[in-house]
JSON list of C-alpha atoms in Angstrom, two decimals:
[
{"chain": "A", "resi": 1, "resn": "MET", "atom": "CA", "xyz": [206.65, -30.58, 164.93]},
{"chain": "A", "resi": 2, "resn": "ASN", "atom": "CA", "xyz": [208.87, -32.90, 162.75]},
{"chain": "A", "resi": 3, "resn": "SER", "atom": "CA", "xyz": [206.07, -35.19, 161.99]},
{"chain": "A", "resi": 4, "resn": "TYR", "atom": "CA", "xyz": [204.41, -32.49, 159.93]},
{"chain": "A", "resi": 5, "resn": "LYS", "atom": "CA", "xyz": [204.76, -32.87, 156.08]},
{"chain": "A", "resi": 6, "resn": "LEU", "atom": "CA", "xyz": [205.73, -29.68, 154.35]},
{"chain": "A", "resi": 7, "resn": "ILE", "atom": "CA", "xyz": [205.44, -28.78, 150.73]},
{"chain": "A", "resi": 8, "resn": "CYS", "atom": "CA", "xyz": [209.18, -27.09, 150.68]},
{"chain": "A", "resi": 9, "resn": "PHE", "atom": "CA", "xyz": [211.15, -26.09, 147.70]},
{"chain": "A", "resi": 10, "resn": "PHE", "atom": "CA", "xyz": [214.66, -26.78, 148.62]},
{"chain": "A", "resi": 11, "resn": "THR", "atom": "CA", "xyz": [216.93, -27.24, 145.54]},
{"chain": "A", "resi": 12, "resn": "LEU", "atom": "CA", "xyz": [216.83, -27.73, 141.91]},
{"chain": "A", "resi": 13, "resn": "ILE", "atom": "CA", "xyz": [217.49, -31.43, 142.48]},
{"chain": "A", "resi": 14, "resn": "PHE", "atom": "CA", "xyz": [214.29, -31.74, 144.88]},
{"chain": "A", "resi": 15, "resn": "LEU", "atom": "CA", "xyz": [212.26, -29.65, 142.17]},
{"chain": "A", "resi": 16, "resn": "PHE", "atom": "CA", "xyz": [213.31, -32.22, 139.45]},
{"chain": "A", "resi": 17, "resn": "SER", "atom": "CA", "xyz": [212.23, -35.02, 141.62]},
{"chain": "A", "resi": 18, "resn": "ILE", "atom": "CA", "xyz": [209.02, -33.66, 142.23]},
{"chain": "A", "resi": 19, "resn": "LYS", "atom": "CA", "xyz": [208.59, -33.20, 138.51]},
{"chain": "A", "resi": 20, "resn": "LEU", "atom": "CA", "xyz": [209.41, -37.11, 138.07]},
{"chain": "A", "resi": 21, "resn": "ASN", "atom": "CA", "xyz": [207.00, -37.85, 140.52]},
{"chain": "A", "resi": 22, "resn": "ALA", "atom": "CA", "xyz": [204.36, -35.91, 139.03]},
{"chain": "A", "resi": 23, "resn": "GLN", "atom": "CA", "xyz": [204.78, -37.64, 135.63]},
{"chain": "A", "resi": 24, "resn": "ASP", "atom": "CA", "xyz": [204.83, -41.19, 137.18]},
{"chain": "A", "resi": 25, "resn": "LEU", "atom": "CA", "xyz": [201.29, -40.08, 138.85]},
{"chain": "A", "resi": 26, "resn": "ASP", "atom": "CA", "xyz": [200.07, -39.09, 135.35]},
{"chain": "A", "resi": 27, "resn": "TYR", "atom": "CA", "xyz": [199.87, -35.31, 136.11]},
{"chain": "A", "resi": 28, "resn": "LYS", "atom": "CA", "xyz": [200.02, -33.13, 133.12]},
{"chain": "A", "resi": 29, "resn": "GLU", "atom": "CA", "xyz": [201.93, -30.17, 133.36]},
{"chain": "A", "resi": 30, "resn": "GLU", "atom": "CA", "xyz": [200.78, -27.19, 131.36]},
{"chain": "A", "resi": 31, "resn": "GLN", "atom": "CA", "xyz": [202.56, -23.81, 130.90]},
{"chain": "A", "resi": 32, "resn": "LEU", "atom": "CA", "xyz": [199.77, -21.17, 131.56]},
{"chain": "A", "resi": 33, "resn": "THR", "atom": "CA", "xyz": [201.58, -17.83, 130.88]},
{"chain": "A", "resi": 34, "resn": "HIS", "atom": "CA", "xyz": [203.64, -17.19, 127.59]},
{"chain": "A", "resi": 35, "resn": "ASN", "atom": "CA", "xyz": [205.70, -13.99, 127.64]},
{"chain": "A", "resi": 36, "resn": "SER", "atom": "CA", "xyz": [209.13, -12.84, 128.42]},
{"chain": "A", "resi": 37, "resn": "PHE", "atom": "CA", "xyz": [208.60, -11.39, 131.77]},
{"chain": "A", "resi": 38, "resn": "ASP", "atom": "CA", "xyz": [208.47, -12.82, 135.26]},
{"chain": "A", "resi": 39, "resn": "ASN", "atom": "CA", "xyz": [205.18, -14.41, 136.34]},
{"chain": "A", "resi": 40, "resn": "ARG", "atom": "CA", "xyz": [205.22, -15.42, 140.09]},
{"chain": "A", "resi": 41, "resn": "TYR", "atom": "CA", "xyz": [203.36, -16.43, 143.33]},
{"chain": "A", "resi": 42, "resn": "ALA", "atom": "CA", "xyz": [200.27, -18.06, 141.52]},
{"chain": "A", "resi": 43, "resn": "SER", "atom": "CA", "xyz": [197.54, -19.63, 143.55]},
{"chain": "A", "resi": 44, "resn": "TYR", "atom": "CA", "xyz": [194.24, -21.02, 143.28]},
{"chain": "A", "resi": 45, "resn": "ASN", "atom": "CA", "xyz": [191.22, -19.65, 144.87]},
{"chain": "A", "resi": 46, "resn": "SER", "atom": "CA", "xyz": [189.04, -22.01, 147.17]},
{"chain": "A", "resi": 47, "resn": "GLU", "atom": "CA", "xyz": [186.58, -23.09, 144.28]},
{"chain": "A", "resi": 48, "resn": "GLY", "atom": "CA", "xyz": [189.67, -24.09, 142.16]},
{"chain": "A", "resi": 49, "resn": "ASN", "atom": "CA", "xyz": [188.42, -21.91, 139.19]},
{"chain": "A", "resi": 50, "resn": "LEU", "atom": "CA", "xyz": [190.42, -18.99, 139.40]},
{"chain": "A", "resi": 51, "resn": "ILE", "atom": "CA", "xyz": [194.25, -18.25, 139.69]},
{"chain": "A", "resi": 52, "resn": "ILE", "atom": "CA", "xyz": [196.05, -14.98, 140.59]},
{"chain": "A", "resi": 53, "resn": "PHE", "atom": "CA", "xyz": [199.53, -14.04, 140.29]},
{"chain": "A", "resi": 54, "resn": "GLU", "atom": "CA", "xyz": [201.92, -11.18, 140.04]},
{"chain": "A", "resi": 55, "resn": "SER", "atom": "CA", "xyz": [203.83, -10.19, 136.60]},
{"chain": "A", "resi": 56, "resn": "ASN", "atom": "CA", "xyz": [205.98, -7.31, 135.53]},
{"chain": "A", "resi": 57, "resn": "ARG", "atom": "CA", "xyz": [204.92, -7.64, 132.09]},
{"chain": "A", "resi": 58, "resn": "ASP", "atom": "CA", "xyz": [203.60, -3.99, 132.15]},
{"chain": "A", "resi": 59, "resn": "GLY", "atom": "CA", "xyz": [206.61, -2.55, 133.59]},
{"chain": "A", "resi": 60, "resn": "ASN", "atom": "CA", "xyz": [206.03, -2.61, 137.54]},
{"chain": "A", "resi": 61, "resn": "TRP", "atom": "CA", "xyz": [204.82, -5.51, 139.27]},
{"chain": "A", "resi": 62, "resn": "GLN", "atom": "CA", "xyz": [201.01, -5.69, 138.95]},
{"chain": "A", "resi": 63, "resn": "ILE", "atom": "CA", "xyz": [198.53, -8.57, 140.16]},
{"chain": "A", "resi": 64, "resn": "TYR", "atom": "CA", "xyz": [196.52, -10.67, 137.51]},
{"chain": "A", "resi": 65, "resn": "SER", "atom": "CA", "xyz": [193.87, -13.40, 137.38]},
{"chain": "A", "resi": 66, "resn": "MET", "atom": "CA", "xyz": [193.38, -15.88, 134.88]},
{"chain": "A", "resi": 67, "resn": "ASP", "atom": "CA", "xyz": [191.11, -18.87, 134.18]},
{"chain": "A", "resi": 68, "resn": "VAL", "atom": "CA", "xyz": [192.62, -22.50, 135.39]},
{"chain": "A", "resi": 69, "resn": "ASN", "atom": "CA", "xyz": [193.53, -22.94, 131.61]},
{"chain": "A", "resi": 70, "resn": "GLY", "atom": "CA", "xyz": [195.58, -19.81, 131.52]},
{"chain": "A", "resi": 71, "resn": "ASN", "atom": "CA", "xyz": [192.81, -17.84, 129.46]},
{"chain": "A", "resi": 72, "resn": "HIS", "atom": "CA", "xyz": [191.37, -14.42, 130.22]},
{"chain": "A", "resi": 73, "resn": "GLN", "atom": "CA", "xyz": [194.46, -13.01, 131.92]},
{"chain": "A", "resi": 74, "resn": "LYS", "atom": "CA", "xyz": [193.86, -9.75, 133.21]},
{"chain": "A", "resi": 75, "resn": "ARG", "atom": "CA", "xyz": [195.23, -7.10, 135.21]},
{"chain": "A", "resi": 76, "resn": "LEU", "atom": "CA", "xyz": [193.21, -6.37, 138.58]},
{"chain": "A", "resi": 77, "resn": "PHE", "atom": "CA", "xyz": [194.38, -2.56, 139.31]},
{"chain": "A", "resi": 78, "resn": "ASN", "atom": "CA", "xyz": [195.41, 0.29, 137.14]},
{"chain": "A", "resi": 79, "resn": "SER", "atom": "CA", "xyz": [198.18, 1.98, 139.29]},
{"chain": "A", "resi": 80, "resn": "LYS", "atom": "CA", "xyz": [201.70, 2.92, 138.90]},
{"chain": "A", "resi": 81, "resn": "SER", "atom": "CA", "xyz": [202.66, 1.29, 141.88]},
{"chain": "A", "resi": 82, "resn": "ASN", "atom": "CA", "xyz": [203.95, -2.27, 142.59]},
{"chain": "A", "resi": 83, "resn": "ASP", "atom": "CA", "xyz": [201.25, -4.54, 143.78]},
{"chain": "A", "resi": 84, "resn": "ARG", "atom": "CA", "xyz": [202.65, -7.78, 144.87]},
{"chain": "A", "resi": 85, "resn": "ARG", "atom": "CA", "xyz": [202.50, -11.48, 146.28]},
{"chain": "A", "resi": 86, "resn": "PRO", "atom": "CA", "xyz": [198.65, -11.77, 146.23]},
{"chain": "A", "resi": 87, "resn": "THR", "atom": "CA", "xyz": [197.00, -14.68, 148.24]},
{"chain": "A", "resi": 88, "resn": "TRP", "atom": "CA", "xyz": [193.76, -15.94, 148.51]},
{"chain": "A", "resi": 89, "resn": "HIS", "atom": "CA", "xyz": [191.00, -15.88, 151.49]},
{"chain": "A", "resi": 90, "resn": "PRO", "atom": "CA", "xyz": [190.68, -19.84, 152.51]},
{"chain": "A", "resi": 91, "resn": "SER", "atom": "CA", "xyz": [186.97, -19.57, 151.56]},
{"chain": "A", "resi": 92, "resn": "LYS", "atom": "CA", "xyz": [186.09, -16.28, 149.73]},
{"chain": "A", "resi": 93, "resn": "ASN", "atom": "CA", "xyz": [187.33, -14.53, 146.64]},
{"chain": "A", "resi": 94, "resn": "ILE", "atom": "CA", "xyz": [189.10, -11.84, 148.76]},
{"chain": "A", "resi": 95, "resn": "ILE", "atom": "CA", "xyz": [192.92, -11.60, 148.25]},
{"chain": "A", "resi": 96, "resn": "LEU", "atom": "CA", "xyz": [195.73, -9.96, 150.34]},
{"chain": "A", "resi": 97, "resn": "PHE", "atom": "CA", "xyz": [198.52, -8.25, 148.51]},
{"chain": "A", "resi": 98, "resn": "GLU", "atom": "CA", "xyz": [201.42, -5.60, 149.31]},
{"chain": "A", "resi": 99, "resn": "SER", "atom": "CA", "xyz": [201.63, -2.46, 147.76]},
{"chain": "A", "resi": 100, "resn": "ASP", "atom": "CA", "xyz": [204.05, 0.49, 147.77]},
{"chain": "A", "resi": 101, "resn": "ARG", "atom": "CA", "xyz": [201.15, 2.86, 146.33]},
{"chain": "A", "resi": 102, "resn": "SER", "atom": "CA", "xyz": [201.70, 5.05, 149.61]},
{"chain": "A", "resi": 103, "resn": "GLY", "atom": "CA", "xyz": [205.56, 5.17, 149.62]},
{"chain": "A", "resi": 104, "resn": "ARG", "atom": "CA", "xyz": [206.08, 2.02, 151.96]},
{"chain": "A", "resi": 105, "resn": "SER", "atom": "CA", "xyz": [205.21, -1.39, 151.40]},
{"chain": "A", "resi": 106, "resn": "LYS", "atom": "CA", "xyz": [201.65, -1.95, 153.11]},
{"chain": "A", "resi": 107, "resn": "ILE", "atom": "CA", "xyz": [199.06, -4.94, 153.14]},
{"chain": "A", "resi": 108, "resn": "TYR", "atom": "CA", "xyz": [195.74, -4.42, 151.37]},
{"chain": "A", "resi": 109, "resn": "SER", "atom": "CA", "xyz": [192.66, -6.30, 150.85]},
{"chain": "A", "resi": 110, "resn": "TYR", "atom": "CA", "xyz": [190.60, -6.76, 147.70]},
{"chain": "A", "resi": 111, "resn": "TYR", "atom": "CA", "xyz": [187.05, -8.07, 147.18]},
{"chain": "A", "resi": 112, "resn": "LEU", "atom": "CA", "xyz": [186.94, -9.33, 143.57]},
{"chain": "A", "resi": 113, "resn": "SER", "atom": "CA", "xyz": [183.04, -9.25, 143.35]},
{"chain": "A", "resi": 114, "resn": "SER", "atom": "CA", "xyz": [182.53, -5.52, 144.87]},
{"chain": "A", "resi": 115, "resn": "ARG", "atom": "CA", "xyz": [186.13, -4.50, 143.58]},
{"chain": "A", "resi": 116, "resn": "VAL", "atom": "CA", "xyz": [186.17, -2.91, 147.44]},
{"chain": "A", "resi": 117, "resn": "MET", "atom": "CA", "xyz": [190.06, -2.33, 148.36]},
{"chain": "A", "resi": 118, "resn": "SER", "atom": "CA", "xyz": [190.92, -1.61, 151.94]},
{"chain": "A", "resi": 119, "resn": "LYS", "atom": "CA", "xyz": [194.31, -0.87, 153.72]},
{"chain": "A", "resi": 120, "resn": "ILE", "atom": "CA", "xyz": [194.70, -3.32, 156.57]},
{"chain": "A", "resi": 121, "resn": "PRO", "atom": "CA", "xyz": [195.51, -0.75, 159.39]},
{"chain": "A", "resi": 122, "resn": "ILE", "atom": "CA", "xyz": [198.60, -2.15, 160.98]},
{"chain": "A", "resi": 123, "resn": "PRO", "atom": "CA", "xyz": [200.00, -0.09, 163.66]},
{"chain": "A", "resi": 124, "resn": "LEU", "atom": "CA", "xyz": [203.81, -0.61, 162.51]},
{"chain": "A", "resi": 125, "resn": "LYS", "atom": "CA", "xyz": [205.54, 2.44, 160.33]},
{"chain": "A", "resi": 126, "resn": "GLY", "atom": "CA", "xyz": [207.94, 0.18, 158.33]},
{"chain": "A", "resi": 127, "resn": "ASN", "atom": "CA", "xyz": [207.48, -2.23, 155.09]},
{"chain": "A", "resi": 128, "resn": "LYS", "atom": "CA", "xyz": [204.95, -5.01, 155.72]},
{"chain": "A", "resi": 129, "resn": "SER", "atom": "CA", "xyz": [205.14, -7.97, 153.19]},
{"chain": "A", "resi": 130, "resn": "PHE", "atom": "CA", "xyz": [204.07, -11.78, 152.57]},
{"chain": "A", "resi": 131, "resn": "ALA", "atom": "CA", "xyz": [200.64, -11.67, 154.01]},
{"chain": "A", "resi": 132, "resn": "GLN", "atom": "CA", "xyz": [198.75, -14.80, 154.55]},
{"chain": "A", "resi": 133, "resn": "PHE", "atom": "CA", "xyz": [195.10, -15.35, 155.71]},
{"chain": "A", "resi": 134, "resn": "ALA", "atom": "CA", "xyz": [194.70, -17.57, 158.68]},
{"chain": "A", "resi": 135, "resn": "PRO", "atom": "CA", "xyz": [192.51, -20.66, 158.12]},
{"chain": "A", "resi": 136, "resn": "ASN", "atom": "CA", "xyz": [189.31, -18.73, 159.98]},
{"chain": "A", "resi": 137, "resn": "GLY", "atom": "CA", "xyz": [189.90, -15.94, 157.26]},
{"chain": "A", "resi": 138, "resn": "THR", "atom": "CA", "xyz": [189.68, -13.51, 159.97]},
{"chain": "A", "resi": 139, "resn": "GLU", "atom": "CA", "xyz": [193.48, -12.97, 160.93]},
{"chain": "A", "resi": 140, "resn": "LEU", "atom": "CA", "xyz": [196.62, -12.85, 158.92]},
{"chain": "A", "resi": 141, "resn": "VAL", "atom": "CA", "xyz": [200.31, -13.11, 159.47]},
{"chain": "A", "resi": 142, "resn": "PHE", "atom": "CA", "xyz": [202.93, -11.15, 157.88]},
{"chain": "A", "resi": 143, "resn": "ASN", "atom": "CA", "xyz": [206.35, -9.91, 157.82]},
{"chain": "A", "resi": 144, "resn": "TYR", "atom": "CA", "xyz": [207.61, -6.68, 159.02]},
{"chain": "A", "resi": 145, "resn": "LYS", "atom": "CA", "xyz": [211.12, -5.23, 157.72]},
{"chain": "A", "resi": 146, "resn": "ILE", "atom": "CA", "xyz": [213.50, -3.58, 160.01]},
{"chain": "A", "resi": 147, "resn": "ASN", "atom": "CA", "xyz": [216.46, -3.76, 157.64]},
{"chain": "A", "resi": 148, "resn": "ASP", "atom": "CA", "xyz": [217.74, -5.91, 154.95]},
{"chain": "A", "resi": 149, "resn": "ASN", "atom": "CA", "xyz": [218.88, -8.45, 157.58]},
{"chain": "A", "resi": 150, "resn": "ASN", "atom": "CA", "xyz": [216.05, -8.24, 160.02]},
{"chain": "A", "resi": 151, "resn": "PHE", "atom": "CA", "xyz": [212.50, -9.29, 159.34]},
{"chain": "A", "resi": 152, "resn": "ASN", "atom": "CA", "xyz": [209.82, -9.96, 162.07]},
{"chain": "A", "resi": 153, "resn": "ILE", "atom": "CA", "xyz": [206.90, -11.93, 162.00]},
{"chain": "A", "resi": 154, "resn": "TYR", "atom": "CA", "xyz": [203.48, -10.69, 163.32]},
{"chain": "A", "resi": 155, "resn": "ARG", "atom": "CA", "xyz": [199.94, -11.63, 163.49]},
{"chain": "A", "resi": 156, "resn": "ILE", "atom": "CA", "xyz": [196.98, -9.33, 163.34]},
{"chain": "A", "resi": 157, "resn": "SER", "atom": "CA", "xyz": [192.99, -9.35, 162.81]},
{"chain": "A", "resi": 158, "resn": "LEU", "atom": "CA", "xyz": [191.69, -8.35, 159.53]},
{"chain": "A", "resi": 159, "resn": "LYS", "atom": "CA", "xyz": [190.51, -5.12, 161.25]},
{"chain": "A", "resi": 160, "resn": "GLY", "atom": "CA", "xyz": [193.88, -4.19, 162.36]},
{"chain": "A", "resi": 161, "resn": "LYS", "atom": "CA", "xyz": [193.27, -5.41, 166.02]},
{"chain": "A", "resi": 162, "resn": "ARG", "atom": "CA", "xyz": [195.08, -7.66, 168.34]},
{"chain": "A", "resi": 163, "resn": "LEU", "atom": "CA", "xyz": [198.80, -7.16, 166.84]},
{"chain": "A", "resi": 164, "resn": "LYS", "atom": "CA", "xyz": [200.91, -9.95, 168.12]},
{"chain": "A", "resi": 165, "resn": "SER", "atom": "CA", "xyz": [204.64, -10.60, 167.79]},
{"chain": "A", "resi": 166, "resn": "VAL", "atom": "CA", "xyz": [205.32, -14.16, 166.59]},
{"chain": "A", "resi": 167, "resn": "ILE", "atom": "CA", "xyz": [209.05, -14.28, 165.61]},
{"chain": "A", "resi": 168, "resn": "LYS", "atom": "CA", "xyz": [211.33, -11.50, 166.37]},
{"chain": "A", "resi": 169, "resn": "ASN", "atom": "CA", "xyz": [215.16, -12.40, 167.00]},
{"chain": "A", "resi": 170, "resn": "GLY", "atom": "CA", "xyz": [217.09, -10.04, 164.89]},
{"chain": "A", "resi": 171, "resn": "HIS", "atom": "CA", "xyz": [217.66, -12.21, 161.98]},
{"chain": "A", "resi": 172, "resn": "LYS", "atom": "CA", "xyz": [215.56, -12.92, 158.48]},
{"chain": "A", "resi": 173, "resn": "ASN", "atom": "CA", "xyz": [212.41, -14.60, 159.15]},
{"chain": "A", "resi": 174, "resn": "LEU", "atom": "CA", "xyz": [210.59, -14.76, 156.14]},
{"chain": "A", "resi": 175, "resn": "GLN", "atom": "CA", "xyz": [207.26, -16.13, 154.23]},
{"chain": "A", "resi": 176, "resn": "PRO", "atom": "CA", "xyz": [205.25, -17.49, 157.13]},
{"chain": "A", "resi": 177, "resn": "HIS", "atom": "CA", "xyz": [202.17, -19.82, 156.49]},
{"chain": "A", "resi": 178, "resn": "TYR", "atom": "CA", "xyz": [199.53, -20.71, 158.92]},
{"chain": "A", "resi": 179, "resn": "SER", "atom": "CA", "xyz": [198.99, -24.49, 159.11]},
{"chain": "A", "resi": 180, "resn": "PRO", "atom": "CA", "xyz": [195.59, -25.79, 158.10]},
{"chain": "A", "resi": 181, "resn": "ARG", "atom": "CA", "xyz": [194.45, -25.78, 161.72]},
{"chain": "A", "resi": 182, "resn": "GLY", "atom": "CA", "xyz": [195.50, -22.34, 162.50]},
{"chain": "A", "resi": 183, "resn": "ASP", "atom": "CA", "xyz": [197.77, -23.56, 165.32]},
{"chain": "A", "resi": 184, "resn": "ALA", "atom": "CA", "xyz": [201.15, -23.21, 164.03]},
{"chain": "A", "resi": 185, "resn": "ILE", "atom": "CA", "xyz": [203.13, -21.40, 161.29]},
{"chain": "A", "resi": 186, "resn": "VAL", "atom": "CA", "xyz": [206.11, -22.45, 158.91]},
{"chain": "A", "resi": 187, "resn": "TYR", "atom": "CA", "xyz": [208.73, -20.05, 157.80]},
{"chain": "A", "resi": 188, "resn": "PHE", "atom": "CA", "xyz": [212.37, -19.78, 156.87]},
{"chain": "A", "resi": 189, "resn": "SER", "atom": "CA", "xyz": [215.03, -18.12, 158.88]},
{"chain": "A", "resi": 190, "resn": "ARG", "atom": "CA", "xyz": [218.80, -17.45, 159.22]},
{"chain": "A", "resi": 191, "resn": "LYS", "atom": "CA", "xyz": [218.98, -16.99, 162.83]},
{"chain": "A", "resi": 192, "resn": "HIS", "atom": "CA", "xyz": [221.23, -20.19, 163.09]},
{"chain": "A", "resi": 193, "resn": "THR", "atom": "CA", "xyz": [223.42, -19.88, 159.83]},
{"chain": "A", "resi": 194, "resn": "LYS", "atom": "CA", "xyz": [225.18, -16.34, 160.61]},
{"chain": "A", "resi": 195, "resn": "ASP", "atom": "CA", "xyz": [222.71, -14.90, 158.12]},
{"chain": "A", "resi": 196, "resn": "LYS", "atom": "CA", "xyz": [224.33, -16.81, 155.25]},
{"chain": "A", "resi": 197, "resn": "GLY", "atom": "CA", "xyz": [221.98, -19.90, 154.69]},
{"chain": "A", "resi": 198, "resn": "ASP", "atom": "CA", "xyz": [218.10, -20.47, 154.70]},
{"chain": "A", "resi": 199, "resn": "GLU", "atom": "CA", "xyz": [216.69, -23.10, 157.11]},
{"chain": "A", "resi": 200, "resn": "ILE", "atom": "CA", "xyz": [213.08, -23.87, 157.61]},
{"chain": "A", "resi": 201, "resn": "TYR", "atom": "CA", "xyz": [211.09, -23.68, 161.21]},
{"chain": "A", "resi": 202, "resn": "ALA", "atom": "CA", "xyz": [207.60, -24.42, 162.51]},
{"chain": "A", "resi": 203, "resn": "TYR", "atom": "CA", "xyz": [206.23, -22.43, 165.62]},
{"chain": "A", "resi": 204, "resn": "ASN", "atom": "CA", "xyz": [203.52, -23.53, 167.41]},
{"chain": "A", "resi": 205, "resn": "ILE", "atom": "CA", "xyz": [201.43, -20.16, 168.24]},
{"chain": "A", "resi": 206, "resn": "ILE", "atom": "CA", "xyz": [199.30, -22.16, 171.11]},
{"chain": "A", "resi": 207, "resn": "ILE", "atom": "CA", "xyz": [202.23, -23.49, 173.12]},
{"chain": "A", "resi": 208, "resn": "LYS", "atom": "CA", "xyz": [204.89, -21.23, 171.83]},
{"chain": "A", "resi": 209, "resn": "GLU", "atom": "CA", "xyz": [207.33, -23.96, 170.83]},
{"chain": "A", "resi": 210, "resn": "GLU", "atom": "CA", "xyz": [209.58, -23.85, 167.65]},
{"chain": "A", "resi": 211, "resn": "ALA", "atom": "CA", "xyz": [211.36, -26.67, 165.76]},
{"chain": "A", "resi": 212, "resn": "ARG", "atom": "CA", "xyz": [213.74, -26.44, 163.19]},
{"chain": "A", "resi": 213, "resn": "LEU", "atom": "CA", "xyz": [213.03, -28.69, 160.23]},
{"chain": "A", "resi": 214, "resn": "THR", "atom": "CA", "xyz": [216.12, -28.65, 158.20]},
{"chain": "A", "resi": 215, "resn": "ASN", "atom": "CA", "xyz": [219.60, -28.56, 158.42]},
{"chain": "A", "resi": 216, "resn": "SER", "atom": "CA", "xyz": [221.41, -28.50, 155.10]},
{"chain": "A", "resi": 217, "resn": "PRO", "atom": "CA", "xyz": [224.23, -26.77, 153.46]},
{"chain": "A", "resi": 218, "resn": "GLN", "atom": "CA", "xyz": [222.17, -25.54, 150.77]},
{"chain": "A", "resi": 219, "resn": "HIS", "atom": "CA", "xyz": [219.17, -23.02, 150.99]},
{"chain": "A", "resi": 220, "resn": "SER", "atom": "CA", "xyz": [215.88, -24.36, 152.21]},
{"chain": "A", "resi": 221, "resn": "PHE", "atom": "CA", "xyz": [213.25, -21.77, 151.65]},
{"chain": "A", "resi": 222, "resn": "SER", "atom": "CA", "xyz": [209.51, -20.99, 150.82]},
{"chain": "A", "resi": 223, "resn": "PRO", "atom": "CA", "xyz": [207.77, -23.72, 152.78]},
{"chain": "A", "resi": 224, "resn": "ASN", "atom": "CA", "xyz": [203.92, -24.55, 152.64]},
{"chain": "A", "resi": 225, "resn": "TRP", "atom": "CA", "xyz": [201.93, -27.06, 154.38]},
{"chain": "A", "resi": 226, "resn": "SER", "atom": "CA", "xyz": [200.21, -30.03, 152.96]},
{"chain": "A", "resi": 227, "resn": "HIS", "atom": "CA", "xyz": [196.63, -30.10, 152.77]},
{"chain": "A", "resi": 228, "resn": "ASN", "atom": "CA", "xyz": [195.94, -31.83, 156.05]},
{"chain": "A", "resi": 229, "resn": "GLY", "atom": "CA", "xyz": [198.69, -30.11, 158.04]},
{"chain": "A", "resi": 230, "resn": "ARG", "atom": "CA", "xyz": [200.16, -33.59, 158.88]}
]
């Protein structure tokens, strides 16, 4: 597992080094949102021509789309709820997001072309969050909150079938992401830090083996995979 190259955001120093490397490679950094509010969790669709993100510019958290140059920013839903953390289907213009429109945080899918929204029928009563599609687009992984210090990780089909517990240890285990091959997930956890620090782990869902990837006095969180998963 340690051979996997992960795109991980560890510290401000690490982020600064990434910025310098990007400049060395002649990548151009461009600010796409220009307001005094928070704009987060931006990602490209599979075609690379559309970006979704969350913003609190209208008071509550809502989901927006925009062109890759930052133009045509528009709010996708007209609700009074908090709609958060949108992520794309691997090959279609479908997004997953979480919403508290029914009182608790639940996972929804939304088809941009037909504007059809559906709640994923997950048979768990608590708050669900940080949903991500599997590479095959038929399954998702998500967080399930027990309390503020206890988050489990589950898998389920897009139709709400085959619910499976992946990580369950009585600690915070957050922001799972599938590997490009769909055989592993990466996430961060506090299970070995007495719930004080965040460390990054990878878990092979086929052979059910886990590897701790970071061991730092600083927080290591919000990991993701490289494009080829290596």
